[in-house]
Short mmCIF file of C-alpha atoms in Angstrom, two decimals:
data_model
loop_
_atom_site.label_atom_id
_atom_site.label_comp_id
_atom_site.label_asym_id
_atom_site.label_seq_id
_atom_site.Cartn_x
_atom_site.Cartn_y
_atom_site.Cartn_z
CA ASP A 26 79.33 111.87 101.11
CA VAL A 27 82.62 113.05 100.56
CA LYS A 28 85.29 110.73 100.07
CA VAL A 29 88.97 110.94 100.70
CA THR A 30 90.85 107.83 99.49
CA GLN A 31 94.54 107.02 99.95
CA SER A 32 96.32 104.64 97.84
CA SER A 33 97.36 102.16 100.20
CA ARG A 34 96.31 101.20 103.86
CA TYR A 35 99.58 99.44 104.63
CA LEU A 36 102.74 99.56 102.74
CA VAL A 37 106.41 98.14 103.62
CA LYS A 38 109.31 99.95 101.97
CA ARG A 39 113.28 99.75 102.12
CA THR A 40 115.46 102.15 103.65
CA GLY A 41 116.61 104.24 100.72
CA GLU A 42 113.54 103.58 98.63
CA LYS A 43 111.59 106.34 97.01
CA VAL A 44 107.84 106.45 98.40
CA PHE A 45 104.82 107.63 96.89
CA LEU A 46 101.64 108.07 98.93
CA GLU A 47 98.62 109.02 96.82
CA CYS A 48 95.51 110.98 98.21
CA VAL A 49 92.38 111.74 96.02
CA GLN A 50 89.23 113.46 97.24
CA ASP A 51 86.26 113.92 95.18
CA MET A 52 84.25 116.89 96.55
CA ASP A 53 86.32 119.95 94.62
CA HIS A 54 88.05 120.94 97.86
CA GLU A 55 90.69 123.79 97.47
CA ASN A 56 92.85 122.74 100.52
CA MET A 57 94.28 119.36 101.16
CA PHE A 58 96.95 118.23 103.52
CA TRP A 59 99.34 115.55 104.84
CA TYR A 60 99.89 114.45 108.13
CA ARG A 61 101.75 111.74 110.14
CA GLN A 62 100.41 110.33 113.48
CA ASP A 63 102.94 108.91 116.08
CA PRO A 64 102.30 107.58 119.50
CA GLY A 65 102.29 110.31 122.21
CA LEU A 66 102.77 112.89 119.39
CA GLY A 67 99.11 113.66 118.02
CA LEU A 68 98.93 114.79 114.50
CA ARG A 69 101.76 116.70 113.07
CA LEU A 70 101.23 118.57 109.82
CA ILE A 71 103.74 117.88 106.67
CA TYR A 72 102.71 119.80 104.03
CA PHE A 73 99.42 121.55 102.75
CA SER A 74 98.14 122.89 99.32
CA TYR A 75 95.65 125.43 99.03
CA ASP A 76 95.61 125.16 95.22
CA VAL A 77 96.67 123.58 91.92
CA LYS A 78 100.90 123.55 92.00
CA MET A 79 100.66 125.41 95.29
CA LYS A 80 102.01 124.08 98.39
CA GLU A 81 103.46 125.20 102.07
CA LYS A 82 105.55 123.78 104.53
CA GLY A 83 103.66 122.54 107.63
CA ASP A 84 105.54 121.85 111.05
CA ILE A 85 107.75 118.78 109.82
CA PRO A 86 108.62 118.70 106.10
CA GLU A 87 111.86 117.50 106.47
CA GLY A 88 112.45 114.46 104.33
CA TYR A 89 108.99 114.92 102.34
CA SER A 90 107.86 116.81 99.31
CA VAL A 91 104.75 117.15 97.68
CA SER A 92 103.00 117.43 94.45
CA ARG A 93 99.59 118.80 93.38
CA GLU A 94 98.90 118.65 89.56
CA LYS A 95 95.24 118.53 89.75
CA LYS A 96 92.90 119.55 92.20
CA GLU A 97 91.34 116.29 93.24
CA ARG A 98 95.27 114.57 93.68
CA PHE A 99 97.96 115.14 96.63
CA SER A 100 100.75 113.14 96.63
CA LEU A 101 103.31 112.78 99.37
CA ILE A 102 106.56 111.66 98.50
CA LEU A 103 109.64 110.26 100.41
CA GLU A 104 112.58 110.76 98.38
CA SER A 105 114.72 108.24 100.17
CA ALA A 106 112.94 106.42 103.03
CA SER A 107 114.43 106.22 106.17
CA THR A 108 113.27 104.00 109.42
CA ASN A 109 112.12 107.05 111.59
CA GLN A 110 109.60 107.65 108.84
CA THR A 111 107.54 104.53 110.11
CA SER A 112 104.60 106.07 111.11
CA MET A 113 100.71 106.52 110.10
CA TYR A 114 99.98 108.90 107.01
CA LEU A 115 96.81 110.70 107.03
CA CYS A 116 95.87 112.75 104.23
CA ALA A 117 92.66 115.20 104.73
CA SER A 118 90.61 117.70 102.35
CA ARG A 119 88.93 120.74 103.17
CA THR A 120 86.95 123.84 101.04
CA GLY A 121 88.45 127.13 101.58
CA GLY A 122 88.31 129.49 104.84
CA PRO A 123 88.73 128.47 108.35
CA SER A 124 85.28 127.69 109.42
CA TYR A 125 84.88 124.33 107.44
CA GLU A 126 85.58 120.59 108.86
CA GLN A 127 88.21 118.55 107.49
CA TYR A 128 87.77 115.28 105.78
CA PHE A 129 90.40 112.53 106.36
CA GLY A 130 91.00 109.52 104.35
CA PRO A 131 91.70 106.29 106.00
CA GLY A 132 95.45 106.47 106.60
CA THR A 133 98.16 104.41 105.21
CA ARG A 134 100.61 102.59 108.01
CA LEU A 135 103.77 102.70 106.37
CA THR A 136 106.91 100.51 107.45
CA VAL A 137 110.28 101.34 106.74
CA THR A 138 112.89 98.54 107.36
CA SER B 8 103.49 123.76 116.92
CA GLN B 9 100.85 122.19 119.07
CA GLN B 10 97.88 124.65 119.86
CA GLY B 11 95.22 122.19 121.06
CA GLU B 12 96.16 120.47 123.99
CA GLU B 13 93.82 117.58 125.61
CA ASP B 14 92.86 116.50 128.97
CA PRO B 15 93.03 113.91 130.20
CA GLN B 16 95.34 111.82 127.96
CA ALA B 17 93.42 108.51 128.94
CA LEU B 18 89.96 107.93 130.38
CA SER B 19 88.37 105.04 131.30
CA ILE B 20 84.45 104.86 132.16
CA GLN B 21 81.73 102.14 132.37
CA GLU B 22 78.99 102.12 129.51
CA GLY B 23 76.10 104.28 130.59
CA GLU B 24 78.63 107.17 132.30
CA ASN B 25 79.35 110.57 130.93
CA ALA B 26 82.53 111.19 129.73
CA THR B 27 84.17 114.96 129.81
CA MET B 28 87.32 115.83 127.89
CA ASN B 29 89.02 119.10 128.23
CA CYS B 30 91.11 121.22 125.49
CA SER B 31 93.29 123.97 126.11
CA TYR B 32 94.59 126.40 123.49
CA LYS B 33 97.25 129.35 123.36
CA THR B 34 96.08 131.82 120.93
CA SER B 35 92.98 133.64 119.54
CA ILE B 36 91.19 131.34 117.26
CA ASN B 37 87.96 131.66 114.45
CA ASN B 38 86.74 128.08 115.60
CA LEU B 39 87.52 125.08 117.48
CA GLN B 40 86.54 121.48 116.31
CA TRP B 41 86.41 118.18 117.57
CA TYR B 42 87.05 114.64 116.04
CA ARG B 43 86.93 111.26 116.99
CA GLN B 44 89.46 108.65 115.65
CA ASN B 45 88.73 104.78 115.77
CA SER B 46 92.10 102.64 116.37
CA GLY B 47 93.94 102.58 113.43
CA ARG B 48 91.66 104.67 111.07
CA GLY B 49 91.35 108.24 109.92
CA LEU B 50 89.54 111.00 112.02
CA VAL B 51 86.02 112.15 111.75
CA HIS B 52 84.42 115.33 112.11
CA LEU B 53 81.95 115.58 115.56
CA ILE B 54 81.05 119.32 116.04
CA LEU B 55 82.46 122.44 115.21
CA ILE B 56 82.06 125.89 117.68
CA ARG B 57 82.94 129.04 116.81
CA SER B 58 84.43 131.89 118.84
CA ASN B 59 81.23 133.82 119.27
CA GLU B 60 79.14 130.70 120.55
CA ARG B 61 79.54 129.20 123.90
CA GLU B 62 77.47 125.84 123.81
CA LYS B 63 76.81 123.62 121.17
CA HIS B 64 74.90 120.15 121.25
CA SER B 65 74.51 117.52 118.68
CA GLY B 66 72.94 114.30 119.61
CA ARG B 67 74.81 113.01 122.89
CA LEU B 68 77.36 115.59 122.42
CA ARG B 69 77.72 119.08 124.16
CA VAL B 70 80.50 121.14 123.64
CA THR B 71 81.36 124.21 125.50
CA LEU B 72 83.89 127.04 124.68
CA ASP B 73 85.40 129.75 126.97
CA THR B 74 87.08 132.07 125.21
CA SER B 75 88.68 133.98 127.93
CA LYS B 76 90.53 130.62 129.33
CA LYS B 77 91.10 129.67 125.96
CA SER B 78 89.35 126.30 126.95
CA SER B 79 86.70 124.18 125.39
CA SER B 80 85.37 120.72 126.70
CA LEU B 81 83.51 118.02 124.94
CA LEU B 82 80.84 115.92 127.28
CA ILE B 83 79.56 112.41 125.75
CA THR B 84 76.57 111.58 127.60
CA ALA B 85 75.02 108.23 128.44
CA SER B 86 78.19 106.55 127.00
CA ARG B 87 78.48 103.33 125.03
CA ALA B 88 80.86 100.59 124.26
CA ALA B 89 80.97 102.05 120.69
CA ASP B 90 82.33 105.52 121.77
CA THR B 91 85.57 103.85 122.38
CA ALA B 92 88.13 106.08 120.42
CA SER B 93 90.29 108.88 120.75
CA TYR B 94 89.12 112.41 120.84
CA PHE B 95 91.14 115.09 119.15
CA CYS B 96 90.36 119.10 119.24
CA ALA B 97 91.68 121.21 116.58
CA THR B 98 92.16 125.01 116.12
CA ASP B 99 92.94 127.74 113.65
CA ALA B 100 94.35 130.69 114.25
CA SER B 101 92.01 133.77 113.67
CA GLU B 102 95.46 136.04 112.42
CA GLY B 103 97.03 135.54 109.17
CA GLY B 104 94.02 134.00 107.26
CA SER B 105 95.54 130.53 107.96
CA GLU B 106 94.04 127.58 106.41
CA LYS B 107 95.87 125.31 108.75
CA LEU B 108 94.30 123.35 111.68
CA VAL B 109 96.54 122.64 114.94
CA PHE B 110 95.52 119.13 116.35
CA GLY B 111 96.04 118.34 120.20
CA LYS B 112 97.49 115.07 120.99
CA GLY B 113 94.08 113.34 121.83
CA THR B 114 92.35 111.60 125.16
CA LYS B 115 91.84 107.83 124.69
CA LEU B 116 88.42 107.00 125.94
CA THR B 117 87.54 103.72 126.86
CA VAL B 118 83.75 102.77 127.44
CA ASN B 119 83.41 99.34 129.17
CA PRO B 120 80.45 97.44 128.69
#
């Protein structure tokens, strides 16, 4: 079974803190994705990576950065957390090519106070 | 940008009834996928239908695709309380070799016992 794991299920941080969200997949997938999910807005793509050290901005990259030093690990970084970044963050991975399903992690519910 | 849009936003039915959810999209696609999300969890892939397919079945799920109308429907037959979840369609653009999936905002299904 494919497994995508996220470092925390729940996280509470203070405004201005630097926040790291880690995602690890065990299926040697080329592509990895970070989404945020908010009520009424669905899933919005923040960043994705199609190879080690490669990244592309999604629809809402402002306030976020990412790191992919190893194929299995994709990190989302909030340089200076703000209250409007309170959200559910979902990581996903997929093998290359458009006709494959995405595998999602369980999500991290981040609260910034 | 949101490509897939589900309809209705919410649906409440009795156990044993059928549930139908619709998805509309805007541009040409390689395939369309449906995902399910239980409350507070990650998404789970249900079914993928390719652009040259019109109908696909998986257990109690039936998916149709009408590329001329740019729409798809997901039918869950003989629903159970355990089917209570949010359901999302996701599309990938057929142009530009995009590796991204674009998700709709979802239909929240409640199946009452």
